[in-house]
Amino acid sequence: MWRSAVRSSPLWASDSATLASQSGALSAVALPENIAESGSLQSSIDISARAELNAYRQTMDAICITPWNAGIPDRSALSMASTLTPETAQNILADHAAGFDAVLAFLVPADNAVQLANGLRVLNSAVPSASLQQALRHAEALINHDKHKIFVNQDDSNLACETNGQMTGPGNQLNDVSMVLSLGESVAGDTDPVAILQGFLSARSSRHQEQAAAMAAHGGPVDWALYLAGDIPAQLESVTVPSPEAPLCVLFAYMGSAGALAPLKAEVGL
């Protein structure tokens, strides 16, 4: 059955050896004096962990069911609204989970876009996922969509027009003089490529520190979580979905073997 859960922060998220290794890899990058020597940016980083992670991922699959990829769209002009009920989302999950040994699912039902966005923020903190972040951005955009609609300006007084192969009109900015000035300004304001790389490396190092802090802090409550093993479609037929008629929802699930899902299942206490 669907029930609340709390995901604890896993040990790997705050493992000092892993974080130190990542920081060391960044600090060891040597910027080339000659930009043509692109190979000098390569560093000897142990990629065995990546191979292990890829092998682990092959034992699992994930699905994010949203109103925008599985719902009924609003057919009115300039609308990005769609509807998807939790009951429909659970039925879609049953179809996709067929053939897998186990499923770990999370549901966010909502009556409006504001509720959906708030629920997705909470779920993203507990189960970080690129697809959930995309769904959150879509929900946030839906909140103010009516205020930010773009309409075509019918005033064509500033449009450039072409006469005998030449662009004319007050809207034309691509004349010879402006092109020469723009090119000169571009050359004069060019930045040394090494300085660009140094800036990028500094920004990337700062970003790594932010990511490390986010990994250590992630986790938290989940309103609706579900774990099933065995004949998943048959079991879902007898599972009562929360708020079955809510007009909006997002359902995110991991599917795979029971062994592969065991660490995630333990983290959320199911």
PDB file of C-alpha atoms in Angstrom:
ATOM      1  CA  MET A   1       0.000   0.000   0.000  1.00  0.00           C
ATOM      2  CA  TRP A   2       1.018   3.631  -0.464  1.00  0.00           C
ATOM      3  CA  ARG A   3       2.359   5.162   2.747  1.00  0.00           C
ATOM      4  CA  SER A   4       4.637   7.909   4.013  1.00  0.00           C
ATOM      5  CA  ALA A   5       8.353   7.338   4.394  1.00  0.00           C
ATOM      6  CA  VAL A   6      11.531   9.188   5.322  1.00  0.00           C
ATOM      7  CA  ARG A   7      14.706   8.804   3.323  1.00  0.00           C
ATOM      8  CA  SER A   8      17.927   8.972   5.309  1.00  0.00           C
ATOM      9  CA  SER A   9      21.107  10.377   3.838  1.00  0.00           C
ATOM     10  CA  PRO A  10      23.186   7.429   2.563  1.00  0.00           C
ATOM     11  CA  LEU A  11      26.733   6.923   3.787  1.00  0.00           C
ATOM     12  CA  TRP A  12      28.294   7.444   0.360  1.00  0.00           C
ATOM     13  CA  ALA A  13      26.878  10.983   0.224  1.00  0.00           C
ATOM     14  CA  SER A  14      29.223  12.119   2.999  1.00  0.00           C
ATOM     15  CA  ASP A  15      32.099   9.699   2.453  1.00  0.00           C
ATOM     16  CA  SER A  16      35.252  11.768   3.021  1.00  0.00           C
ATOM     17  CA  ALA A  17      37.448   9.564   0.811  1.00  0.00           C
ATOM     18  CA  THR A  18      35.134   9.935  -2.190  1.00  0.00           C
ATOM     19  CA  LEU A  19      34.795  13.686  -1.802  1.00  0.00           C
ATOM     20  CA  ALA A  20      38.546  14.113  -1.309  1.00  0.00           C
ATOM     21  CA  SER A  21      39.233  12.088  -4.432  1.00  0.00           C
ATOM     22  CA  GLN A  22      36.908  14.275  -6.487  1.00  0.00           C
ATOM     23  CA  SER A  23      38.426  17.490  -5.116  1.00  0.00           C
ATOM     24  CA  GLY A  24      41.929  16.170  -5.766  1.00  0.00           C
ATOM     25  CA  ALA A  25      41.065  15.360  -9.362  1.00  0.00           C
ATOM     26  CA  LEU A  26      39.975  18.968  -9.928  1.00  0.00           C
ATOM     27  CA  SER A  27      43.008  20.489  -8.242  1.00  0.00           C
ATOM     28  CA  ALA A  28      45.343  18.254 -10.271  1.00  0.00           C
ATOM     29  CA  VAL A  29      44.128  19.569 -13.631  1.00  0.00           C
ATOM     30  CA  ALA A  30      46.964  21.421 -15.381  1.00  0.00           C
ATOM     31  CA  LEU A  31      46.045  24.188 -17.786  1.00  0.00           C
ATOM     32  CA  PRO A  32      48.002  23.998 -21.057  1.00  0.00           C
ATOM     33  CA  GLU A  33      50.249  26.843 -22.144  1.00  0.00           C
ATOM     34  CA  ASN A  34      49.416  25.949 -25.706  1.00  0.00           C
ATOM     35  CA  ILE A  35      45.647  25.571 -26.102  1.00  0.00           C
ATOM     36  CA  ALA A  36      46.237  23.263 -29.083  1.00  0.00           C
ATOM     37  CA  GLU A  37      47.556  20.671 -26.646  1.00  0.00           C
ATOM     38  CA  SER A  38      44.080  19.525 -25.680  1.00  0.00           C
ATOM     39  CA  GLY A  39      45.391  16.254 -24.279  1.00  0.00           C
ATOM     40  CA  SER A  40      47.127  18.117 -21.471  1.00  0.00           C
ATOM     41  CA  LEU A  41      43.745  18.654 -19.815  1.00  0.00           C
ATOM     42  CA  GLN A  42      43.387  14.920 -19.270  1.00  0.00           C
ATOM     43  CA  SER A  43      44.119  13.570 -15.821  1.00  0.00           C
ATOM     44  CA  SER A  44      44.631  10.070 -14.506  1.00  0.00           C
ATOM     45  CA  ILE A  45      41.333   9.574 -12.696  1.00  0.00           C
ATOM     46  CA  ASP A  46      40.305   6.107 -11.617  1.00  0.00           C
ATOM     47  CA  ILE A  47      37.166   5.244 -13.613  1.00  0.00           C
ATOM     48  CA  SER A  48      36.534   1.845 -12.039  1.00  0.00           C
ATOM     49  CA  ALA A  49      33.731   3.348  -9.930  1.00  0.00           C
ATOM     50  CA  ARG A  50      31.998   4.518 -13.125  1.00  0.00           C
ATOM     51  CA  ALA A  51      32.106   0.986 -14.549  1.00  0.00           C
ATOM     52  CA  GLU A  52      30.625  -0.411 -11.357  1.00  0.00           C
ATOM     53  CA  LEU A  53      27.896   2.235 -11.393  1.00  0.00           C
ATOM     54  CA  ASN A  54      27.007   1.511 -15.021  1.00  0.00           C
ATOM     55  CA  ALA A  55      26.787  -2.201 -14.267  1.00  0.00           C
ATOM     56  CA  TYR A  56      24.510  -1.434 -11.333  1.00  0.00           C
ATOM     57  CA  ARG A  57      22.298   0.822 -13.436  1.00  0.00           C
ATOM     58  CA  GLN A  58      21.787  -1.976 -15.955  1.00  0.00           C
ATOM     59  CA  THR A  59      19.959  -3.935 -13.268  1.00  0.00           C
ATOM     60  CA  MET A  60      17.419  -1.123 -12.847  1.00  0.00           C
ATOM     61  CA  ASP A  61      15.154   1.123 -14.849  1.00  0.00           C
ATOM     62  CA  ALA A  62      13.342   4.320 -13.904  1.00  0.00           C
ATOM     63  CA  ILE A  63      10.187   6.032 -15.109  1.00  0.00           C
ATOM     64  CA  CYS A  64       8.781   9.481 -14.416  1.00  0.00           C
ATOM     65  CA  ILE A  65       5.095   9.747 -15.318  1.00  0.00           C
ATOM     66  CA  THR A  66       3.942  13.354 -15.589  1.00  0.00           C
ATOM     67  CA  PRO A  67       0.913  15.225 -16.974  1.00  0.00           C
ATOM     68  CA  TRP A  68       3.116  16.439 -19.838  1.00  0.00           C
ATOM     69  CA  ASN A  69       4.311  13.069 -21.078  1.00  0.00           C
ATOM     70  CA  ALA A  70       1.339  10.872 -20.222  1.00  0.00           C
ATOM     71  CA  GLY A  71      -1.629  13.136 -19.459  1.00  0.00           C
ATOM     72  CA  ILE A  72      -4.449  14.698 -21.441  1.00  0.00           C
ATOM     73  CA  PRO A  73      -3.354  18.108 -22.795  1.00  0.00           C
ATOM     74  CA  ASP A  74      -5.519  21.207 -22.775  1.00  0.00           C
ATOM     75  CA  ARG A  75      -6.198  21.911 -26.436  1.00  0.00           C
ATOM     76  CA  SER A  76      -6.832  25.645 -25.998  1.00  0.00           C
ATOM     77  CA  ALA A  77      -4.489  28.119 -27.651  1.00  0.00           C
ATOM     78  CA  LEU A  78      -1.162  28.898 -25.924  1.00  0.00           C
ATOM     79  CA  SER A  79      -1.903  26.488 -23.070  1.00  0.00           C
ATOM     80  CA  MET A  80       0.653  24.156 -21.533  1.00  0.00           C
ATOM     81  CA  ALA A  81      -1.783  22.618 -19.055  1.00  0.00           C
ATOM     82  CA  SER A  82      -2.493  18.888 -18.966  1.00  0.00           C
ATOM     83  CA  THR A  83      -4.320  16.585 -16.580  1.00  0.00           C
ATOM     84  CA  LEU A  84      -3.192  13.257 -15.143  1.00  0.00           C
ATOM     85  CA  THR A  85      -4.927  11.502 -12.254  1.00  0.00           C
ATOM     86  CA  PRO A  86      -3.024   9.275  -9.811  1.00  0.00           C
ATOM     87  CA  GLU A  87      -5.262   6.384 -10.816  1.00  0.00           C
ATOM     88  CA  THR A  88      -4.203   6.741 -14.453  1.00  0.00           C
ATOM     89  CA  ALA A  89      -0.552   7.102 -13.460  1.00  0.00           C
ATOM     90  CA  GLN A  90      -0.696   3.907 -11.394  1.00  0.00           C
ATOM     91  CA  ASN A  91      -2.193   2.042 -14.355  1.00  0.00           C
ATOM     92  CA  ILE A  92       0.666   3.293 -16.556  1.00  0.00           C
ATOM     93  CA  LEU A  93       3.153   2.111 -13.939  1.00  0.00           C
ATOM     94  CA  ALA A  94       1.570  -1.347 -13.992  1.00  0.00           C
ATOM     95  CA  ASP A  95       2.182  -1.601 -17.740  1.00  0.00           C
ATOM     96  CA  HIS A  96       5.815  -0.480 -17.507  1.00  0.00           C
ATOM     97  CA  ALA A  97       6.652  -2.574 -14.436  1.00  0.00           C
ATOM     98  CA  ALA A  98       5.545  -5.848 -16.037  1.00  0.00           C
ATOM     99  CA  GLY A  99       8.530  -8.175 -16.222  1.00  0.00           C
ATOM    100  CA  PHE A 100      10.467  -6.566 -13.377  1.00  0.00           C
ATOM    101  CA  ASP A 101      10.917  -8.338 -10.051  1.00  0.00           C
ATOM    102  CA  ALA A 102      10.341  -5.279  -7.860  1.00  0.00           C
ATOM    103  CA  VAL A 103       9.302  -1.633  -7.976  1.00  0.00           C
ATOM    104  CA  LEU A 104       9.890   1.316  -5.647  1.00  0.00           C
ATOM    105  CA  ALA A 105       7.525   4.179  -6.486  1.00  0.00           C
ATOM    106  CA  PHE A 106       6.851   7.704  -5.236  1.00  0.00           C
ATOM    107  CA  LEU A 107       3.668   9.691  -5.920  1.00  0.00           C
ATOM    108  CA  VAL A 108       2.886  13.417  -5.772  1.00  0.00           C
ATOM    109  CA  PRO A 109      -0.874  14.099  -6.198  1.00  0.00           C
ATOM    110  CA  ALA A 110      -2.064  17.704  -6.470  1.00  0.00           C
ATOM    111  CA  ASP A 111      -5.142  19.833  -7.081  1.00  0.00           C
ATOM    112  CA  ASN A 112      -3.206  22.614  -8.823  1.00  0.00           C
ATOM    113  CA  ALA A 113       0.204  23.553 -10.175  1.00  0.00           C
ATOM    114  CA  VAL A 114       1.313  25.211  -6.922  1.00  0.00           C
ATOM    115  CA  GLN A 115       0.658  22.046  -4.918  1.00  0.00           C
ATOM    116  CA  LEU A 116       2.388  19.937  -7.555  1.00  0.00           C
ATOM    117  CA  ALA A 117       5.503  22.143  -7.541  1.00  0.00           C
ATOM    118  CA  ASN A 118       5.683  22.131  -3.738  1.00  0.00           C
ATOM    119  CA  GLY A 119       5.349  18.355  -3.628  1.00  0.00           C
ATOM    120  CA  LEU A 120       8.008  17.887  -6.302  1.00  0.00           C
ATOM    121  CA  ARG A 121      10.461  20.087  -4.378  1.00  0.00           C
ATOM    122  CA  VAL A 122      10.077  17.837  -1.339  1.00  0.00           C
ATOM    123  CA  LEU A 123      10.408  14.654  -3.413  1.00  0.00           C
ATOM    124  CA  ASN A 124      13.466  16.018  -5.233  1.00  0.00           C
ATOM    125  CA  SER A 125      15.218  16.576  -1.919  1.00  0.00           C
ATOM    126  CA  ALA A 126      14.596  12.967  -0.921  1.00  0.00           C
ATOM    127  CA  VAL A 127      15.018  11.280  -4.314  1.00  0.00           C
ATOM    128  CA  PRO A 128      17.169  13.549  -6.508  1.00  0.00           C
ATOM    129  CA  SER A 129      16.550  12.846 -10.180  1.00  0.00           C
ATOM    130  CA  ALA A 130      17.041  14.745 -13.424  1.00  0.00           C
ATOM    131  CA  SER A 131      13.559  13.747 -14.613  1.00  0.00           C
ATOM    132  CA  LEU A 132      11.975  14.966 -11.367  1.00  0.00           C
ATOM    133  CA  GLN A 133      13.866  18.249 -11.642  1.00  0.00           C
ATOM    134  CA  GLN A 134      12.546  18.646 -15.179  1.00  0.00           C
ATOM    135  CA  ALA A 135       9.005  17.969 -13.942  1.00  0.00           C
ATOM    136  CA  LEU A 136       9.502  20.571 -11.198  1.00  0.00           C
ATOM    137  CA  ARG A 137      10.612  23.197 -13.721  1.00  0.00           C
ATOM    138  CA  HIS A 138       7.555  22.416 -15.842  1.00  0.00           C
ATOM    139  CA  ALA A 139       5.232  22.729 -12.838  1.00  0.00           C
ATOM    140  CA  GLU A 140       6.824  26.025 -11.804  1.00  0.00           C
ATOM    141  CA  ALA A 141       6.423  27.355 -15.338  1.00  0.00           C
ATOM    142  CA  LEU A 142       2.774  26.319 -15.331  1.00  0.00           C
ATOM    143  CA  ILE A 143       2.072  28.422 -12.231  1.00  0.00           C
ATOM    144  CA  ASN A 144       2.719  31.744 -13.964  1.00  0.00           C
ATOM    145  CA  HIS A 145       2.166  30.672 -17.530  1.00  0.00           C
ATOM    146  CA  ASP A 146      -0.888  32.846 -18.055  1.00  0.00           C
ATOM    147  CA  LYS A 147       1.067  35.907 -16.896  1.00  0.00           C
ATOM    148  CA  HIS A 148       3.996  35.187 -19.217  1.00  0.00           C
ATOM    149  CA  LYS A 149       2.291  34.334 -22.484  1.00  0.00           C
ATOM    150  CA  ILE A 150       3.995  35.784 -25.527  1.00  0.00           C
ATOM    151  CA  PHE A 151       1.860  37.237 -28.293  1.00  0.00           C
ATOM    152  CA  VAL A 152       2.998  38.161 -31.780  1.00  0.00           C
ATOM    153  CA  ASN A 153       3.323  41.914 -32.300  1.00  0.00           C
ATOM    154  CA  GLN A 154       1.297  42.842 -35.360  1.00  0.00           C
ATOM    155  CA  ASP A 155       3.036  46.251 -35.708  1.00  0.00           C
ATOM    156  CA  ASP A 156       5.379  45.789 -38.672  1.00  0.00           C
ATOM    157  CA  SER A 157       6.569  49.407 -38.888  1.00  0.00           C
ATOM    158  CA  ASN A 158      10.076  48.434 -37.739  1.00  0.00           C
ATOM    159  CA  LEU A 159      10.467  45.393 -39.949  1.00  0.00           C
ATOM    160  CA  ALA A 160      13.252  45.412 -42.494  1.00  0.00           C
ATOM    161  CA  CYS A 161      12.408  44.547 -46.077  1.00  0.00           C
ATOM    162  CA  GLU A 162      14.469  43.429 -49.032  1.00  0.00           C
ATOM    163  CA  THR A 163      14.613  45.520 -52.227  1.00  0.00           C
ATOM    164  CA  ASN A 164      16.702  44.341 -55.174  1.00  0.00           C
ATOM    165  CA  GLY A 165      18.750  42.117 -52.928  1.00  0.00           C
ATOM    166  CA  GLN A 166      19.447  44.880 -50.364  1.00  0.00           C
ATOM    167  CA  MET A 167      17.968  45.077 -46.861  1.00  0.00           C
ATOM    168  CA  THR A 168      16.240  48.413 -46.197  1.00  0.00           C
ATOM    169  CA  GLY A 169      14.012  49.858 -43.519  1.00  0.00           C
ATOM    170  CA  PRO A 170      14.484  51.249 -39.984  1.00  0.00           C
ATOM    171  CA  GLY A 171      14.778  47.747 -38.532  1.00  0.00           C
ATOM    172  CA  ASN A 172      17.884  46.872 -40.556  1.00  0.00           C
ATOM    173  CA  GLN A 173      21.007  46.848 -38.376  1.00  0.00           C
ATOM    174  CA  LEU A 174      23.180  44.652 -40.569  1.00  0.00           C
ATOM    175  CA  ASN A 175      24.787  47.373 -42.695  1.00  0.00           C
ATOM    176  CA  ASP A 176      28.462  47.510 -43.502  1.00  0.00           C
ATOM    177  CA  VAL A 177      29.378  50.098 -40.872  1.00  0.00           C
ATOM    178  CA  SER A 178      27.762  48.297 -37.948  1.00  0.00           C
ATOM    179  CA  MET A 179      29.277  44.986 -39.016  1.00  0.00           C
ATOM    180  CA  VAL A 180      32.789  46.450 -39.072  1.00  0.00           C
ATOM    181  CA  LEU A 181      32.315  48.148 -35.704  1.00  0.00           C
ATOM    182  CA  SER A 182      30.939  44.982 -34.132  1.00  0.00           C
ATOM    183  CA  LEU A 183      33.825  42.902 -35.450  1.00  0.00           C
ATOM    184  CA  GLY A 184      36.360  45.422 -34.137  1.00  0.00           C
ATOM    185  CA  GLU A 185      34.744  45.515 -30.711  1.00  0.00           C
ATOM    186  CA  SER A 186      34.692  41.727 -30.608  1.00  0.00           C
ATOM    187  CA  VAL A 187      38.397  41.436 -31.391  1.00  0.00           C
ATOM    188  CA  ALA A 188      39.328  44.192 -28.916  1.00  0.00           C
ATOM    189  CA  GLY A 189      37.294  42.621 -26.164  1.00  0.00           C
ATOM    190  CA  ASP A 190      38.491  39.051 -26.744  1.00  0.00           C
ATOM    191  CA  THR A 191      39.627  37.120 -23.676  1.00  0.00           C
ATOM    192  CA  ASP A 192      42.752  35.010 -23.385  1.00  0.00           C
ATOM    193  CA  PRO A 193      41.690  31.333 -23.740  1.00  0.00           C
ATOM    194  CA  VAL A 194      43.817  30.358 -20.726  1.00  0.00           C
ATOM    195  CA  ALA A 195      41.948  32.915 -18.607  1.00  0.00           C
ATOM    196  CA  ILE A 196      38.653  31.413 -19.807  1.00  0.00           C
ATOM    197  CA  LEU A 197      39.803  27.936 -18.771  1.00  0.00           C
ATOM    198  CA  GLN A 198      41.010  29.214 -15.397  1.00  0.00           C
ATOM    199  CA  GLY A 199      37.643  30.802 -14.794  1.00  0.00           C
ATOM    200  CA  PHE A 200      35.870  27.620 -15.785  1.00  0.00           C
ATOM    201  CA  LEU A 201      38.050  25.503 -13.491  1.00  0.00           C
ATOM    202  CA  SER A 202      37.402  27.850 -10.584  1.00  0.00           C
ATOM    203  CA  ALA A 203      33.641  27.786 -11.222  1.00  0.00           C
ATOM    204  CA  ARG A 204      33.683  24.004 -11.555  1.00  0.00           C
ATOM    205  CA  SER A 205      35.505  23.642  -8.244  1.00  0.00           C
ATOM    206  CA  SER A 206      32.906  25.846  -6.538  1.00  0.00           C
ATOM    207  CA  ARG A 207      30.145  23.822  -8.156  1.00  0.00           C
ATOM    208  CA  HIS A 208      31.689  20.629  -6.838  1.00  0.00           C
ATOM    209  CA  GLN A 209      31.623  21.998  -3.293  1.00  0.00           C
ATOM    210  CA  GLU A 210      27.940  22.872  -3.721  1.00  0.00           C
ATOM    211  CA  GLN A 211      27.188  19.379  -5.045  1.00  0.00           C
ATOM    212  CA  ALA A 212      29.026  17.750  -2.147  1.00  0.00           C
ATOM    213  CA  ALA A 213      27.000  19.787   0.338  1.00  0.00           C
ATOM    214  CA  ALA A 214      23.771  18.913  -1.473  1.00  0.00           C
ATOM    215  CA  MET A 215      24.590  15.192  -1.440  1.00  0.00           C
ATOM    216  CA  ALA A 216      25.290  15.226   2.270  1.00  0.00           C
ATOM    217  CA  ALA A 217      22.074  17.140   2.992  1.00  0.00           C
ATOM    218  CA  HIS A 218      19.637  15.264   0.759  1.00  0.00           C
ATOM    219  CA  GLY A 219      16.928  13.126   2.227  1.00  0.00           C
ATOM    220  CA  GLY A 220      13.701  13.861   4.019  1.00  0.00           C
ATOM    221  CA  PRO A 221      10.033  12.907   4.204  1.00  0.00           C
ATOM    222  CA  VAL A 222       8.058  11.416   1.339  1.00  0.00           C
ATOM    223  CA  ASP A 223       4.265  11.571   1.552  1.00  0.00           C
ATOM    224  CA  TRP A 224       3.507   8.601  -0.683  1.00  0.00           C
ATOM    225  CA  ALA A 225       5.897   5.720  -1.306  1.00  0.00           C
ATOM    226  CA  LEU A 226       5.257   2.144  -2.432  1.00  0.00           C
ATOM    227  CA  TYR A 227       7.373  -0.999  -2.672  1.00  0.00           C
ATOM    228  CA  LEU A 228       6.175  -4.172  -4.380  1.00  0.00           C
ATOM    229  CA  ALA A 229       7.940  -7.398  -5.331  1.00  0.00           C
ATOM    230  CA  GLY A 230       6.655 -10.291  -7.391  1.00  0.00           C
ATOM    231  CA  ASP A 231       3.802  -9.986  -9.893  1.00  0.00           C
ATOM    232  CA  ILE A 232       3.655  -6.211  -9.846  1.00  0.00           C
ATOM    233  CA  PRO A 233       0.752  -5.594 -12.291  1.00  0.00           C
ATOM    234  CA  ALA A 234      -1.450  -8.075 -10.411  1.00  0.00           C
ATOM    235  CA  GLN A 235      -0.603  -6.511  -7.059  1.00  0.00           C
ATOM    236  CA  LEU A 236      -1.246  -2.987  -8.293  1.00  0.00           C
ATOM    237  CA  GLU A 237      -4.810  -3.978  -9.183  1.00  0.00           C
ATOM    238  CA  SER A 238      -5.569  -4.289  -5.464  1.00  0.00           C
ATOM    239  CA  VAL A 239      -3.585  -1.212  -4.356  1.00  0.00           C
ATOM    240  CA  THR A 240      -5.703   1.850  -3.588  1.00  0.00           C
ATOM    241  CA  VAL A 241      -4.039   4.944  -4.953  1.00  0.00           C
ATOM    242  CA  PRO A 242      -4.207   8.130  -2.829  1.00  0.00           C
ATOM    243  CA  SER A 243      -6.410  10.938  -4.199  1.00  0.00           C
ATOM    244  CA  PRO A 244      -7.356   8.872  -7.272  1.00  0.00           C
ATOM    245  CA  GLU A 245      -9.251  11.714  -8.972  1.00  0.00           C
ATOM    246  CA  ALA A 246      -6.749  14.539  -8.342  1.00  0.00           C
ATOM    247  CA  PRO A 247      -6.298  16.433 -11.632  1.00  0.00           C
ATOM    248  CA  LEU A 248      -2.493  16.543 -11.420  1.00  0.00           C
ATOM    249  CA  CYS A 249       0.185  14.134 -10.288  1.00  0.00           C
ATOM    250  CA  VAL A 250       3.721  12.917 -10.907  1.00  0.00           C
ATOM    251  CA  LEU A 251       4.687   9.300 -10.304  1.00  0.00           C
ATOM    252  CA  PHE A 252       8.381   8.401 -10.177  1.00  0.00           C
ATOM    253  CA  ALA A 253       9.503   4.781  -9.865  1.00  0.00           C
ATOM    254  CA  TYR A 254      12.567   2.563  -9.906  1.00  0.00           C
ATOM    255  CA  MET A 255      12.094  -0.908 -11.368  1.00  0.00           C
ATOM    256  CA  GLY A 256      14.483  -3.844 -11.246  1.00  0.00           C
ATOM    257  CA  SER A 257      15.515  -6.831  -9.202  1.00  0.00           C
ATOM    258  CA  ALA A 258      14.752  -6.962  -5.498  1.00  0.00           C
ATOM    259  CA  GLY A 259      18.481  -7.036  -4.779  1.00  0.00           C
ATOM    260  CA  ALA A 260      19.187  -3.932  -6.844  1.00  0.00           C
ATOM    261  CA  LEU A 261      16.391  -1.979  -5.153  1.00  0.00           C
ATOM    262  CA  ALA A 262      17.257  -3.190  -1.644  1.00  0.00           C
ATOM    263  CA  PRO A 263      19.569  -0.234  -0.764  1.00  0.00           C
ATOM    264  CA  LEU A 264      16.972   2.351  -1.849  1.00  0.00           C
ATOM    265  CA  LYS A 265      14.203   0.424  -0.096  1.00  0.00           C
ATOM    266  CA  ALA A 266      16.223   0.446   3.111  1.00  0.00           C
ATOM    267  CA  GLU A 267      16.963   4.173   2.826  1.00  0.00           C
ATOM    268  CA  VAL A 268      13.254   5.071   2.742  1.00  0.00           C
ATOM    269  CA  GLY A 269      12.382   2.573   5.469  1.00  0.00           C
ATOM    270  CA  LEU A 270       9.991   0.406   3.426  1.00  0.00           C
TER     271      LEU A 270
END
